[in-house]
mmCIF file of C-alpha atoms in Angstrom:
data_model
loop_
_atom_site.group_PDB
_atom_site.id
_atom_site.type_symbol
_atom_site.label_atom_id
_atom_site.label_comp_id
_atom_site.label_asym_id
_atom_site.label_seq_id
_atom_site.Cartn_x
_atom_site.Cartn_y
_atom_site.Cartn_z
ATOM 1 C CA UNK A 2 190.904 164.723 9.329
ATOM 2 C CA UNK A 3 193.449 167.315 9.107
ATOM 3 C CA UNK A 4 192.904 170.424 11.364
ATOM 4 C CA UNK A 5 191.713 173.864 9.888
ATOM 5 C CA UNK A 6 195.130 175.212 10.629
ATOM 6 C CA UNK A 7 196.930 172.970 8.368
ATOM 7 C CA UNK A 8 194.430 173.465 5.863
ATOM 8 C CA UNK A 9 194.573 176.860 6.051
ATOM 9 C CA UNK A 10 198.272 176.781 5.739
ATOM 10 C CA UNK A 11 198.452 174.526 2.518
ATOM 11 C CA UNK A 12 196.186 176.459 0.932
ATOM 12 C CA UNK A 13 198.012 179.390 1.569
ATOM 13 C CA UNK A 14 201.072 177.757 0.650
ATOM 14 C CA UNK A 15 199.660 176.941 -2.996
ATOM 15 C CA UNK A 16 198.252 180.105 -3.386
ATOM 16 C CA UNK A 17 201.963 181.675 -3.152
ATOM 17 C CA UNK A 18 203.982 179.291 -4.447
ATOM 18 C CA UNK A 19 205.671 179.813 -7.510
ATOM 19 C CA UNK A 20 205.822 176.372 -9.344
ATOM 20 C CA UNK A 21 203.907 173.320 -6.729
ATOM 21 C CA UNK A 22 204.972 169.886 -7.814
ATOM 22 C CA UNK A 23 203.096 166.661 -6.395
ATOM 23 C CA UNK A 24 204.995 163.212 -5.636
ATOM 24 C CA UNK A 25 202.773 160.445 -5.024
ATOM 25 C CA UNK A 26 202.692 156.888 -4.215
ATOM 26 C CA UNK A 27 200.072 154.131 -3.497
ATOM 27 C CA UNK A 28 198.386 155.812 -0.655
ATOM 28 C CA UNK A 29 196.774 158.134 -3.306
ATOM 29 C CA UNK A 30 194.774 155.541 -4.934
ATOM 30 C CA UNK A 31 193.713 153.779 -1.387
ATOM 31 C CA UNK A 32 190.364 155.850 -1.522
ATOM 32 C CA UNK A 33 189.811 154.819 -4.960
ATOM 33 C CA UNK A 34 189.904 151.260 -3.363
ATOM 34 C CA UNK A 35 192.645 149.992 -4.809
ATOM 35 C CA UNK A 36 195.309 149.043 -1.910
ATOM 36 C CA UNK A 37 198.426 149.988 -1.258
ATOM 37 C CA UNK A 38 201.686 147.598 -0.850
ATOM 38 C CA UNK A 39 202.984 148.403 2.597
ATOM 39 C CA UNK A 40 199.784 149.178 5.530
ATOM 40 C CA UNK A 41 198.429 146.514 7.823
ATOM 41 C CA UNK A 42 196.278 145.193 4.927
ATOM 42 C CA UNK A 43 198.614 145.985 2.241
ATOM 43 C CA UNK A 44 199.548 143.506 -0.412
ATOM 44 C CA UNK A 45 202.777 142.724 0.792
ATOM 45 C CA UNK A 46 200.892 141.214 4.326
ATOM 46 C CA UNK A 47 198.481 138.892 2.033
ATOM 47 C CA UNK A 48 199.843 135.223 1.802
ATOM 48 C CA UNK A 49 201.430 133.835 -1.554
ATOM 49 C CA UNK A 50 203.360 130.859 -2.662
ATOM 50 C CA UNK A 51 205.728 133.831 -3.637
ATOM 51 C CA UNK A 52 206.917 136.874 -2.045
ATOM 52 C CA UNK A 53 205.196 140.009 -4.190
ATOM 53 C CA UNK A 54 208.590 141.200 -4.884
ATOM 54 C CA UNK A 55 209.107 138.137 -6.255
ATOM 55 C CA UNK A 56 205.970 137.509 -8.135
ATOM 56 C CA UNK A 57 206.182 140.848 -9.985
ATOM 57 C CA UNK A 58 210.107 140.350 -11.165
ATOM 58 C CA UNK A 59 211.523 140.582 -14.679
ATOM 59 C CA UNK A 60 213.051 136.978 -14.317
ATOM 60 C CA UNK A 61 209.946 135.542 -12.515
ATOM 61 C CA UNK A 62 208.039 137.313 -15.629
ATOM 62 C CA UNK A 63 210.319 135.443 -17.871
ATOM 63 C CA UNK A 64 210.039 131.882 -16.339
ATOM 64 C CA UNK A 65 206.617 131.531 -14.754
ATOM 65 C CA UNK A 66 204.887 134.336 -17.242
ATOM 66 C CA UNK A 67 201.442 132.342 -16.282
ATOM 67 C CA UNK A 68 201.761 132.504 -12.734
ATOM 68 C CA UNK A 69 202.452 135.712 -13.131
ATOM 69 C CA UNK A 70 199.787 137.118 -15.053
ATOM 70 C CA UNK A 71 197.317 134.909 -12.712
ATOM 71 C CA UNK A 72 198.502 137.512 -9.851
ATOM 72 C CA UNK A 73 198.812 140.553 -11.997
ATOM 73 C CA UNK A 74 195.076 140.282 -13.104
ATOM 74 C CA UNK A 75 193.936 139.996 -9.249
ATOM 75 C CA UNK A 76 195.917 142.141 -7.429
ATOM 76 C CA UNK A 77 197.202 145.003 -9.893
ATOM 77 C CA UNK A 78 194.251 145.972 -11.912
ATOM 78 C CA UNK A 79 191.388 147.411 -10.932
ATOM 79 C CA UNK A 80 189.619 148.705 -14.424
ATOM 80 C CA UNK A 81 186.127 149.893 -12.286
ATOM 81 C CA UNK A 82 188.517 152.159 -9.809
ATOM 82 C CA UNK A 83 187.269 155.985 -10.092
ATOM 83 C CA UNK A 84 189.074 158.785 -9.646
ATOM 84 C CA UNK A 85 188.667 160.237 -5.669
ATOM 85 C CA UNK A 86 188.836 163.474 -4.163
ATOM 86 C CA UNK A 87 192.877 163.570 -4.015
ATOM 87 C CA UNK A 88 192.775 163.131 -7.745
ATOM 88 C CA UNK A 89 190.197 165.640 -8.625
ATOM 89 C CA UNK A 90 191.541 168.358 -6.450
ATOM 90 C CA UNK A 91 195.327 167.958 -8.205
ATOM 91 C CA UNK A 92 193.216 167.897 -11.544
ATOM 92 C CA UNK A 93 191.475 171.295 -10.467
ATOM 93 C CA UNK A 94 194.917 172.917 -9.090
ATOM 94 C CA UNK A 95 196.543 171.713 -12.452
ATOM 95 C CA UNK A 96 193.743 173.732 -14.464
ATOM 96 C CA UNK A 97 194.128 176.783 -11.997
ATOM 97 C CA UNK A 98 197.572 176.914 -12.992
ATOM 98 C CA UNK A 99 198.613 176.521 -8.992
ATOM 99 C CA UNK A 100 200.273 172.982 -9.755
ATOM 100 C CA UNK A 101 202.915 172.139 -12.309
ATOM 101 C CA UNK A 102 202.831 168.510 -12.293
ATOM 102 C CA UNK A 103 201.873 165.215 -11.186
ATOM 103 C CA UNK A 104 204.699 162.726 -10.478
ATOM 104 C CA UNK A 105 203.566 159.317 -9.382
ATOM 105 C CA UNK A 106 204.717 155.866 -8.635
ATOM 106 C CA UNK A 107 200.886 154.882 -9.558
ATOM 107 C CA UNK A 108 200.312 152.796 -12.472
ATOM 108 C CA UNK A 109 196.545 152.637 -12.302
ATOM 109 C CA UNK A 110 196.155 155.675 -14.601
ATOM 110 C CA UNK A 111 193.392 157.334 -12.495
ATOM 111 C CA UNK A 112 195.398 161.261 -12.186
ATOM 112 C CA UNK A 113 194.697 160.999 -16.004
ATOM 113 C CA UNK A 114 191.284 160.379 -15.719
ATOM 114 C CA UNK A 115 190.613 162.783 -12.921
ATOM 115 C CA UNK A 116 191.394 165.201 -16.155
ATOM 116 C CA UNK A 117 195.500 165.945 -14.596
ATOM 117 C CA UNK A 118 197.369 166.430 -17.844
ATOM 118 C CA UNK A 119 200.794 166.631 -16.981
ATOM 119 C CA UNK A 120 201.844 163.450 -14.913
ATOM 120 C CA UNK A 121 204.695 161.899 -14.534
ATOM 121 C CA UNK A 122 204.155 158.109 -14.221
ATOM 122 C CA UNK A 123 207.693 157.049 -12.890
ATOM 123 C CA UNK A 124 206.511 153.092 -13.112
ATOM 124 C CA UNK A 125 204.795 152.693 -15.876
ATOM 125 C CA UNK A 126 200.889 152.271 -16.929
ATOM 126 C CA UNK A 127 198.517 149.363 -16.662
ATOM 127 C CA UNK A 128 196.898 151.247 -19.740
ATOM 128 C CA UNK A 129 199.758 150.933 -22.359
ATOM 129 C CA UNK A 130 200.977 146.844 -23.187
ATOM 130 C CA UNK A 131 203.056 145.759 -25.710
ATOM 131 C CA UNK A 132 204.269 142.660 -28.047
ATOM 132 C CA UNK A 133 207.448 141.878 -26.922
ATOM 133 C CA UNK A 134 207.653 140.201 -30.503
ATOM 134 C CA UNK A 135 206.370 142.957 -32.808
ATOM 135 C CA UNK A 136 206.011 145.916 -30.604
ATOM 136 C CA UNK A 137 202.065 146.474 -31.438
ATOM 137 C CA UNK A 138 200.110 148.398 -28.689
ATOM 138 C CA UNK A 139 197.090 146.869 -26.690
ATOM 139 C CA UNK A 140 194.845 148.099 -24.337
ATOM 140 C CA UNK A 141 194.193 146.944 -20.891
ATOM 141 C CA UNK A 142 191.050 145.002 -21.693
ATOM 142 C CA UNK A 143 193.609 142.568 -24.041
ATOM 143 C CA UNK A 144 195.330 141.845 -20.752
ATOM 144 C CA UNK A 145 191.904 141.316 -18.533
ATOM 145 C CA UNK A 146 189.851 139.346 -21.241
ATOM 146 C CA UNK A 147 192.672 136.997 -22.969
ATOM 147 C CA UNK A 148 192.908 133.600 -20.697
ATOM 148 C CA UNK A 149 196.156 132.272 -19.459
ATOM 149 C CA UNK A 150 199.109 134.014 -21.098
ATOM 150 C CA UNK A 151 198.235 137.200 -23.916
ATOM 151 C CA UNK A 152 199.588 137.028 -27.091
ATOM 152 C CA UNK A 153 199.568 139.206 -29.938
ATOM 153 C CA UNK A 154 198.424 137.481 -33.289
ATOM 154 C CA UNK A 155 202.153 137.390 -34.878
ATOM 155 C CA UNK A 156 202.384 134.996 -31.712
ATOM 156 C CA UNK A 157 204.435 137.365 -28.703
ATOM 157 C CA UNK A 158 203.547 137.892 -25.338
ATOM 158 C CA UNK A 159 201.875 141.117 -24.161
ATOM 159 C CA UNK A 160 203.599 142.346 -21.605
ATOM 160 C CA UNK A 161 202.286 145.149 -19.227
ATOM 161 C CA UNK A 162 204.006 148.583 -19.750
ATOM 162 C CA UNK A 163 204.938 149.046 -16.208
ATOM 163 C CA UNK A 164 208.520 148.590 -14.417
ATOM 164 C CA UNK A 165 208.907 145.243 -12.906
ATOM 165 C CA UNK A 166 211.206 144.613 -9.923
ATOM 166 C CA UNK A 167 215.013 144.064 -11.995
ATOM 167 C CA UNK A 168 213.782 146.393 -14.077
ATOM 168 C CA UNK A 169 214.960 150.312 -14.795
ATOM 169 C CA UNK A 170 212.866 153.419 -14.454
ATOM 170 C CA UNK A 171 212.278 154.821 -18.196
ATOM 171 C CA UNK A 172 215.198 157.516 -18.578
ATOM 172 C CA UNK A 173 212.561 160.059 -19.729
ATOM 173 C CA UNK A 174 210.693 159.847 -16.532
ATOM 174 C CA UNK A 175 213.600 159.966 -14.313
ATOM 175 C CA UNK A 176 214.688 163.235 -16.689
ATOM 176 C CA UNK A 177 211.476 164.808 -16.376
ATOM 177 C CA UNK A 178 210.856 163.988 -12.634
ATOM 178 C CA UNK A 179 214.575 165.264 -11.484
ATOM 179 C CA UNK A 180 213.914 168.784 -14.055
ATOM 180 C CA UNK A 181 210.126 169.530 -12.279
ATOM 181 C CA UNK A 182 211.755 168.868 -8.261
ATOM 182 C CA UNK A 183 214.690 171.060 -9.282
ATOM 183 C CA UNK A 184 212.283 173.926 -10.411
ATOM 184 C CA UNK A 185 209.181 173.797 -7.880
ATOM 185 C CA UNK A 186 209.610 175.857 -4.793
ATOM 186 C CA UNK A 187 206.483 174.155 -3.365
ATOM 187 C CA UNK A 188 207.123 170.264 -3.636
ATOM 188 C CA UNK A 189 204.108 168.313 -1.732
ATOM 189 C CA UNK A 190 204.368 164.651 -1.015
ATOM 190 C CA UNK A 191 201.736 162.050 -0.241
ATOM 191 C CA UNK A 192 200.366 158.578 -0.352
ATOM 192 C CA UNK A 193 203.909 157.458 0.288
ATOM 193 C CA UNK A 194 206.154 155.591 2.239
ATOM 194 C CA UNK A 195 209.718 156.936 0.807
ATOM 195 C CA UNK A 196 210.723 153.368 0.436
ATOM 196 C CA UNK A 197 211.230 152.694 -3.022
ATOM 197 C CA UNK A 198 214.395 153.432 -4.600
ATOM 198 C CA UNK A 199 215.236 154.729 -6.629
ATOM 199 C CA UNK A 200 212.258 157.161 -7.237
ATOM 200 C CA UNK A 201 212.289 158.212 -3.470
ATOM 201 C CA UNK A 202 215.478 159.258 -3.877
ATOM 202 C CA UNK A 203 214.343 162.287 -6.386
ATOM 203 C CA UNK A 204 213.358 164.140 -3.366
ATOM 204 C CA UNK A 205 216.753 163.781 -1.237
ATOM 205 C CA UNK A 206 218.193 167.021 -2.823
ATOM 206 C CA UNK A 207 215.119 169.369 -2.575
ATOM 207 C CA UNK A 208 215.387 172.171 -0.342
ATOM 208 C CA UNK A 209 212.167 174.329 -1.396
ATOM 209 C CA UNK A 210 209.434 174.101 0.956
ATOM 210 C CA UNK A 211 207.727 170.880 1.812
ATOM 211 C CA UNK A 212 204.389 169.393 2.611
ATOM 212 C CA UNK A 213 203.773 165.796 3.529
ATOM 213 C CA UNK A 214 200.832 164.080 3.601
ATOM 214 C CA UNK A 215 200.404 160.367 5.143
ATOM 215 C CA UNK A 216 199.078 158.517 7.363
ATOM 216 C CA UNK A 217 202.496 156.956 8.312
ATOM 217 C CA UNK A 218 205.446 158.805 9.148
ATOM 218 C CA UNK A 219 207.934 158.990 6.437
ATOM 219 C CA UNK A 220 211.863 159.975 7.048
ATOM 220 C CA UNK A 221 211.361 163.105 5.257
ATOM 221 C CA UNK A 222 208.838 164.196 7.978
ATOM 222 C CA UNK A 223 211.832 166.351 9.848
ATOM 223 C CA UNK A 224 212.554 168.193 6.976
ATOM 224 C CA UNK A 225 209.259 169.074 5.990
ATOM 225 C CA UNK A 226 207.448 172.602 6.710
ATOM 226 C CA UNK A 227 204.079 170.768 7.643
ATOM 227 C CA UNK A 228 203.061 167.649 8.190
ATOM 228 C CA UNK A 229 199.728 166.611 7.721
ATOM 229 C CA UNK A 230 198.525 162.308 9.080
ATOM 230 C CA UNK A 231 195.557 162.658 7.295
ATOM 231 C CA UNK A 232 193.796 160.838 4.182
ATOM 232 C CA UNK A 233 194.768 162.487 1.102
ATOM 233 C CA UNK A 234 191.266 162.447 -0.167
ATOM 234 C CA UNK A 235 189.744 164.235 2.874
ATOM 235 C CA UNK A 236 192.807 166.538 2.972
ATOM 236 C CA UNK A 237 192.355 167.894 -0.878
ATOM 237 C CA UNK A 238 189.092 167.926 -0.616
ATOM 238 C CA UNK A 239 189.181 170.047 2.516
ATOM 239 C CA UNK A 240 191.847 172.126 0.743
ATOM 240 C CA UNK A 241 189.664 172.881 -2.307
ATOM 241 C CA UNK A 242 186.671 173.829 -0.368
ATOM 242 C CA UNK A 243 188.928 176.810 1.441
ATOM 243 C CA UNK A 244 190.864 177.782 -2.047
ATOM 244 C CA UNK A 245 186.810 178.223 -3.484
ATOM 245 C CA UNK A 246 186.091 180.952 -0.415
ATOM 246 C CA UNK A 247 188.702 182.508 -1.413
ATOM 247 C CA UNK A 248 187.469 182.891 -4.402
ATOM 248 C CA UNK A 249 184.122 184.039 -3.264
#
């Protein structure tokens, strides 16, 4: 659990900033119990006849599409995850006008359902699936409930709405990312390792003040005004609780 000091100081660093932007990556959801890619019990540690990377490609996508949606259906979705604390408390700071934005390389949709309005989902949704025949929408339960490979009735495969490794970020998210960095003076970062390019190269330019918090050290961690190894959960939660005596 993060100390008193450095919850003290985030709070205070919210309640002055001018525009506060969040980044976030896997490490956000953890709590929600959906795992992460990169810790000790990650999903890239887990055995497969394929390498992850390789399992959730554009070309494997194209030539085993089974295969792949046999791994995509245990490992990516999780439709009984719940929002947790780190999610509710950017939801509350979005509706107290103290945060700006949510940008996050989640894909499990759970910021939205904490009640977070304006998020920036860099990688896509597991909530929004397509024909790649007709272009008709589907919803996530088409994906869990159709056997084998989904189709759409004109005959196409659904395929996921979410960036695949080979696969660009959507032009409008990298836009809208780059535009709310450039304007916050209060970016905070957490739930990530900085390892995936190119989203964690957004924050290579910023030079407001920064707050990181994970677990892991991350190479930003030199740059940043405060540091905090704590779960995000416990830390917003924690936060929340001081911004409320505030209040009072």
């Amino acid at each position: 659990m993060a100390d008193s000091r450095e919850i003290e100081m985030l709070a205070h660093l919210l309640s002055h900033a001018r525009r506060s932007v969040f980044f976030g990556g896997a490490g956000v959801s953890c709590e929600s119990g959906i795992p992460d890619f990169r810790s000790q019990d990650g999903l890239y540690h887990q055995q497969w006849a394929y390498p992850p990377e390789t399992i959730l490609s554009h070309s494997f996508f194209l030539r085993k599409t089974e295969e792949f949606f046999r791994f995509y259906r245990e490992k990516m979705l999780f439709p009984k995850a719940v929002p947790n604390p780190a999610h509710l408390a950017l939801a509350e700071l979005e509706k107290r006008g103290m945060l700006s934005s949510v940008i996050t390389q989640n894909i499990d949709g759970l910021h939205q359902a904490a009640g977070s309005r304006r998020v920036i989902e860099l990688h896509g949704s597991v909530h929004r699936n397509f024909c790649m025949k007709c272009h008709k929408s589907f919803l996530l339960d088409n994906i869990i409930f159709q056997p084998g490979i989904p189709r759409c009735s004109c005959g196409g495969i659904i395929k996921p709405d979410v960036v695949l490794y080979e696969e660009q970020l959507p032009p409008s998210a990298i836009e809208a990312a780059l535009d709310e960095i450039a304007r916050a003076d209060l970016l905070i970062i957490g739930g990530t390792s900085l390892s995936v390019y190119p989203a964690a190269g957004f924050v290579a330019d910023y030079t407001g003040k920064l707050v990181m918090i994970n677990l892991s050290p991350t190479p930003l961690d030199r740059r940043a005004d405060l540091c905090i190894a704590s779960p995000i959960g416990e830390t917003m939660e924690a936060v929340m609780k001081s911004l409320h005596s505030e209040d009072n």
